[in-house]
Coordinates of C-alpha atoms and ligand atoms in Angstrom, one line a residue:
M3 CA 35.8 -99.8 -149.5
F4 CA 38.6 -101.6 -147.6
K5 CA 39.1 -105.1 -148.7
T6 CA 39.7 -108.2 -146.3
L7 CA 43.4 -108.7 -146.1
V8 CA 45.2 -112.0 -146.4
P9 CA 45.5 -113.3 -143.0
A10 CA 48.8 -112.6 -141.5
D11 CA 51.5 -115.3 -141.1
I12 CA 51.5 -115.9 -137.3
T13 CA 55.0 -117.2 -137.6
E14 CA 56.5 -114.3 -139.4
F15 CA 57.5 -112.2 -136.4
A16 CA 57.8 -115.2 -134.0
G17 CA 60.5 -114.3 -131.5
K18 CA 60.8 -110.8 -132.5
R19 CA 60.6 -108.1 -130.0
A20 CA 58.8 -104.8 -131.2
I21 CA 58.5 -101.3 -129.8
V22 CA 56.1 -99.1 -131.5
T23 CA 55.3 -95.5 -130.4
G24 CA 51.8 -94.1 -130.4
G25 CA 50.1 -97.4 -130.5
S26 CA 47.0 -96.3 -128.5
R27 CA 44.8 -95.5 -131.5
G28 CA 45.0 -94.9 -135.2
I29 CA 47.8 -96.1 -137.4
G30 CA 50.0 -97.0 -134.3
A31 CA 47.3 -99.3 -133.0
A32 CA 46.8 -101.0 -136.4
I33 CA 50.8 -101.3 -136.6
V34 CA 50.7 -102.9 -133.0
Q35 CA 47.8 -105.3 -134.0
R36 CA 49.6 -106.3 -137.3
L37 CA 52.8 -107.2 -135.5
L38 CA 51.1 -109.0 -132.8
D39 CA 49.1 -111.0 -135.6
G40 CA 52.5 -111.9 -137.0
G41 CA 53.6 -113.3 -133.7
A42 CA 55.8 -110.5 -132.3
S43 CA 55.9 -109.4 -128.7
V44 CA 55.1 -105.8 -128.7
V45 CA 55.4 -102.8 -126.4
T46 CA 53.9 -99.4 -127.0
T47 CA 53.3 -96.0 -125.5
A48 CA 51.2 -93.0 -125.4
R49 CA 50.0 -90.5 -122.9
N50 CA 46.7 -92.4 -122.6
A51 CA 45.6 -95.9 -123.7
T52 CA 42.0 -95.9 -125.5
D53 CA 39.6 -98.6 -126.1
E54 CA 41.5 -99.1 -129.6
T55 CA 44.7 -100.1 -127.9
P56 CA 45.4 -103.6 -128.8
K57 CA 45.2 -105.7 -125.6
G58 CA 47.9 -108.2 -126.7
A59 CA 50.7 -105.5 -126.3
T60 CA 52.2 -104.1 -123.1
F61 CA 51.1 -100.5 -122.7
I62 CA 53.6 -98.2 -121.1
Q63 CA 52.2 -94.7 -120.4
G64 CA 54.5 -91.9 -121.2
D65 CA 55.2 -88.6 -123.2
I66 CA 57.9 -88.8 -125.6
S67 CA 57.9 -85.3 -126.5
T68 CA 60.9 -84.8 -124.2
L69 CA 64.3 -86.4 -123.9
A70 CA 63.6 -87.3 -120.4
G71 CA 60.2 -89.0 -121.4
V72 CA 61.8 -91.0 -124.3
Q73 CA 64.6 -92.3 -122.0
A74 CA 62.2 -93.3 -119.4
F75 CA 60.0 -95.2 -122.0
A76 CA 62.9 -96.7 -123.7
A77 CA 64.3 -98.2 -120.3
A78 CA 60.9 -99.6 -119.4
A79 CA 60.4 -101.1 -122.8
L80 CA 63.8 -102.9 -122.9
R81 CA 63.1 -104.1 -119.3
E82 CA 59.8 -105.6 -120.5
L83 CA 61.2 -107.3 -123.8
G84 CA 64.8 -107.9 -122.8
G85 CA 65.9 -106.4 -126.0
V86 CA 64.5 -105.2 -129.4
D87 CA 64.4 -106.2 -132.9
I88 CA 61.9 -103.9 -134.6
V89 CA 61.4 -100.1 -133.7
V90 CA 58.4 -98.2 -135.2
N91 CA 58.3 -94.5 -134.7
N92 CA 54.9 -93.7 -135.1
A93 CA 53.7 -91.2 -132.4
A94 CA 53.3 -87.6 -133.8
A95 CA 50.7 -84.8 -133.9
A96 CA 49.9 -82.4 -136.8
R97 CA 48.7 -79.1 -135.4
T98 CA 47.5 -76.7 -138.0
H99 CA 48.3 -73.1 -137.6
L100 CA 46.1 -70.6 -139.8
G101 CA 47.0 -67.1 -140.4
G102 CA 50.4 -67.4 -142.3
I103 CA 53.6 -69.2 -141.8
A104 CA 55.3 -66.1 -140.5
S105 CA 52.9 -66.0 -137.6
I106 CA 53.7 -69.6 -136.5
P107 CA 55.4 -68.8 -133.0
D108 CA 58.7 -70.1 -132.0
E109 CA 57.1 -72.3 -129.3
E110 CA 54.9 -74.1 -132.1
W111 CA 58.0 -74.7 -134.3
L112 CA 59.9 -76.1 -131.4
D113 CA 56.9 -78.3 -130.4
A114 CA 56.4 -79.4 -133.8
L115 CA 60.2 -80.4 -134.1
D116 CA 60.2 -82.2 -130.6
L117 CA 57.3 -84.5 -131.2
N118 CA 57.4 -85.1 -135.0
Y119 CA 61.1 -85.4 -135.5
L120 CA 63.3 -85.4 -132.4
S121 CA 61.1 -87.8 -130.6
A122 CA 62.2 -90.4 -133.2
V123 CA 65.8 -89.4 -133.1
R124 CA 65.8 -89.8 -129.5
V125 CA 63.8 -93.2 -129.4
N126 CA 66.3 -94.5 -131.9
N127 CA 69.3 -93.2 -129.9
A128 CA 68.0 -94.8 -126.8
L129 CA 67.3 -98.0 -128.4
L130 CA 70.4 -98.5 -130.8
P131 CA 72.7 -100.2 -128.3
A132 CA 70.2 -102.9 -127.8
L133 CA 69.3 -103.1 -131.6
R134 CA 73.1 -103.5 -132.3
E135 CA 73.3 -106.0 -129.6
A136 CA 70.6 -108.1 -131.1
G137 CA 72.8 -108.3 -134.2
A138 CA 72.0 -108.3 -138.0
G139 CA 68.3 -108.2 -138.9
G140 CA 67.1 -105.2 -136.8
V141 CA 64.7 -102.9 -138.4
I142 CA 63.7 -99.1 -137.7
V143 CA 60.5 -97.9 -139.5
N144 CA 59.9 -94.2 -139.2
I145 CA 56.4 -93.0 -140.0
S146 CA 56.6 -89.8 -141.8
S147 CA 54.0 -87.9 -143.9
G148 CA 53.2 -86.9 -147.5
S149 CA 53.5 -83.4 -145.9
A150 CA 57.3 -84.0 -146.0
I151 CA 57.2 -83.6 -149.7
L152 CA 53.8 -81.7 -150.3
P153 CA 53.4 -79.4 -147.3
G154 CA 50.2 -77.4 -146.9
P155 CA 50.9 -73.9 -145.4
P156 CA 48.9 -74.4 -142.3
L157 CA 51.2 -77.5 -141.7
A158 CA 54.6 -76.0 -142.6
H159 CA 56.1 -76.8 -139.2
Y160 CA 54.8 -80.3 -139.4
G161 CA 55.8 -80.8 -142.9
A162 CA 59.3 -79.5 -142.2
A163 CA 59.7 -81.8 -139.1
K164 CA 58.7 -84.7 -141.2
A165 CA 61.0 -83.7 -144.0
A166 CA 63.9 -83.8 -141.5
L167 CA 62.7 -87.3 -140.5
N168 CA 63.0 -88.5 -144.1
T169 CA 66.6 -87.1 -144.3
Y170 CA 67.7 -88.3 -140.9
G171 CA 66.4 -91.7 -141.8
K172 CA 68.4 -91.9 -145.0
A173 CA 71.6 -91.1 -143.2
L174 CA 70.9 -93.4 -140.5
A175 CA 70.3 -96.2 -143.0
A176 CA 73.7 -95.7 -144.4
E177 CA 75.5 -95.8 -141.0
L178 CA 73.6 -98.9 -139.9
A179 CA 73.7 -100.9 -143.0
P180 CA 77.1 -102.5 -142.2
A181 CA 75.6 -103.8 -139.0
G182 CA 72.8 -105.3 -140.9
I183 CA 70.2 -102.9 -139.4
R184 CA 67.7 -101.4 -142.0
V185 CA 66.1 -98.0 -141.7
T186 CA 63.1 -97.2 -143.9
T187 CA 60.4 -94.4 -143.8
I188 CA 56.8 -94.7 -144.7
M189 CA 54.8 -91.4 -145.8
P190 CA 51.1 -92.0 -145.3
G191 CA 48.6 -89.8 -147.2
N192 CA 45.1 -89.3 -146.0
V193 CA 44.5 -92.0 -143.5
L194 CA 41.3 -92.1 -141.4
T195 CA 42.3 -91.7 -137.9
P196 CA 41.2 -89.8 -134.8
G197 CA 44.0 -87.4 -134.9
A198 CA 44.0 -86.7 -138.6
D199 CA 40.4 -86.3 -138.8
V200 CA 40.6 -83.4 -136.6
I201 CA 43.3 -81.9 -138.8
R202 CA 41.0 -82.4 -142.0
Q203 CA 38.0 -80.9 -140.4
N204 CA 40.2 -77.7 -139.5
F205 CA 41.3 -77.6 -143.3
A206 CA 37.6 -78.1 -144.4
D207 CA 36.4 -75.3 -142.2
A208 CA 39.1 -73.0 -143.1
M209 CA 38.4 -73.5 -146.8
G210 CA 34.6 -73.4 -146.3
V211 CA 34.2 -76.9 -147.9
E212 CA 32.6 -80.3 -146.7
L213 CA 35.0 -82.7 -145.1
A214 CA 34.7 -85.2 -147.8
A215 CA 36.1 -82.8 -150.2
I216 CA 39.5 -83.0 -148.5
T217 CA 40.0 -86.7 -149.6
A218 CA 38.0 -86.5 -152.8
G219 CA 40.3 -87.1 -155.8
I220 CA 42.6 -89.7 -154.4
P221 CA 43.3 -92.0 -157.4
L222 CA 42.6 -95.2 -155.9
G223 CA 39.1 -94.0 -154.9
R224 CA 39.3 -93.7 -151.0
P225 CA 41.1 -92.4 -148.0
G226 CA 43.3 -94.8 -146.2
D227 CA 42.6 -97.2 -143.5
P228 CA 45.2 -97.6 -140.7
R229 CA 45.6 -101.2 -141.9
D230 CA 47.0 -99.9 -145.1
I231 CA 49.9 -98.4 -143.3
A232 CA 50.4 -101.4 -140.9
E233 CA 50.7 -103.8 -143.9
A234 CA 53.5 -101.7 -145.3
V235 CA 55.2 -101.5 -142.0
A236 CA 54.9 -105.4 -141.6
F237 CA 56.4 -105.9 -145.2
L238 CA 59.3 -103.4 -144.4
A239 CA 59.9 -104.9 -141.0
S240 CA 60.0 -108.4 -142.3
D241 CA 62.8 -110.5 -144.1
R242 CA 60.7 -110.1 -147.2
A243 CA 62.3 -106.6 -147.4
Q244 CA 65.8 -107.6 -146.6
W245 CA 67.4 -105.7 -149.4
I246 CA 65.4 -102.6 -148.6
T247 CA 66.9 -99.6 -146.7
G248 CA 67.3 -95.9 -146.9
T249 CA 63.8 -96.0 -148.8
S250 CA 60.8 -93.5 -148.2
L251 CA 57.8 -95.1 -149.5
N252 CA 54.4 -93.4 -150.2
V253 CA 51.4 -95.1 -149.0
D254 CA 48.6 -92.9 -150.1
G255 CA 46.3 -94.3 -152.8
G256 CA 48.4 -92.4 -155.4
E257 CA 47.5 -89.1 -154.0
L258 CA 51.1 -87.5 -154.0
P259 CA 51.7 -85.9 -157.5
A260 CA 55.3 -86.3 -157.3
I261 CA 57.8 -89.3 -158.1
Ligands
LIG311 N1 46.3 -90.2 -140.5 C1 46.8 -89.5 -141.5 O1 46.3 -89.1 -142.4 C2 48.4 -89.4 -141.5 C3 48.9 -88.8 -142.8 C4 50.4 -88.7 -142.7 C5 51.2 -89.1 -141.8 N2 50.6 -89.6 -140.6 C6 51.4 -89.9 -139.6 O2 51.1 -91.3 -139.0 C7 51.3 -91.3 -137.6 C8 50.1 -91.7 -136.9 O3 49.1 -90.9 -137.1 P1 47.5 -91.0 -136.7 O4 46.9 -90.2 -137.7 O5 47.3 -92.3 -136.4 O6 47.4 -90.1 -135.4 P2 46.5 -90.2 -134.0 O7 45.4 -90.8 -134.3 O8 46.6 -88.7 -133.5 O9 47.5 -91.2 -133.1 C9 48.7 -90.6 -132.7 C10 49.3 -91.5 -131.5 O10 50.5 -90.8 -131.0 C11 50.4 -90.7 -129.6 N3 51.1 -89.6 -129.1 C12 50.8 -88.2 -129.4 N4 51.7 -87.4 -128.9 C13 52.4 -88.3 -128.1 C14 53.4 -88.0 -127.0 N5 53.7 -86.7 -126.7 N6 54.0 -89.0 -126.4 C15 53.5 -90.4 -126.5 N7 52.6 -90.6 -127.5 C16 52.0 -89.5 -128.2 C17 48.7 -90.5 -129.4 O11 48.4 -90.9 -128.1 P3 48.4 -89.7 -126.9 O12 47.7 -88.5 -127.6 O13 47.4 -90.3 -126.0 O14 49.7 -89.5 -126.3 C18 48.4 -91.7 -130.3 O15 48.7 -93.1 -129.9 C19 51.9 -90.0 -137.1 O16 53.4 -90.0 -137.3 C20 51.4 -89.1 -138.3 O17 52.2 -88.0 -138.5 C21 49.1 -89.8 -140.4

């Protein structure tokens, strides 16, 4: 059962300009709402808005799986906000491939890398001049996955893309630290969202088990709520985390059996 959170401090992100990808639903929508609740101005994107897309944010329709799509979105977002202080790379899509890793076709590997890894690299590249211009205090949070460390075979390509995101984030953190810009990575575990629910059902069907079996055994006793990830983003994006950079944080109810 998800407990009620301590109300957000509405002054924490006052004056901050945030760009969040994939904020139309699920974890991204919770991140957008949490930053709004903290007083930030937020722009988000997805291919389609949903009923879940927070109304207080500016929604820019777009597809960030290509370089051209990212550049168009970044330019529109910067026009809207006049600059940027917080970047959250959340948009991604895990696509299961059953039948063996060697049978994953080249197009699926490239698709996985484009959306789950290169989209974040391209968004950051497009926004870095504006982040640098805003000066010390800028923050990038990349949303990775526990699959980066413990990839199930049907998600080998997704897990590899997320592992690349972790590694890239570490290098970027080192490069940007002298400018006072922090880069952190969050690795969610099983969080109940529209996108991930489909993946879990695919796994359950392939294994011939009930859906609930996929999230059974999480040490803290429940799957994640998107707000669990949004709280971690809010912390890492805030000055409370001013001495944290280059970190990859598991937020997974204790599920990942690794240090
Ligand atoms: N939920 C979990 O259990 C879990 C676990 C580990 C990691 N994660 C990570 O957490 C993040 C959010 O996952 P989620 O479960 O909230 O997924 P979700 O419910 O599928 O939401 C994904 C968001 O990304 C957007 N998106 C997807 N492809 C896009 C594209 N080409 N261009 C622009 N936007 C695009 C989607 O909107 P459109 O489809 O309309 O474009 C949507 O807003 C992802 O990085 C995911 O890898 C989730």
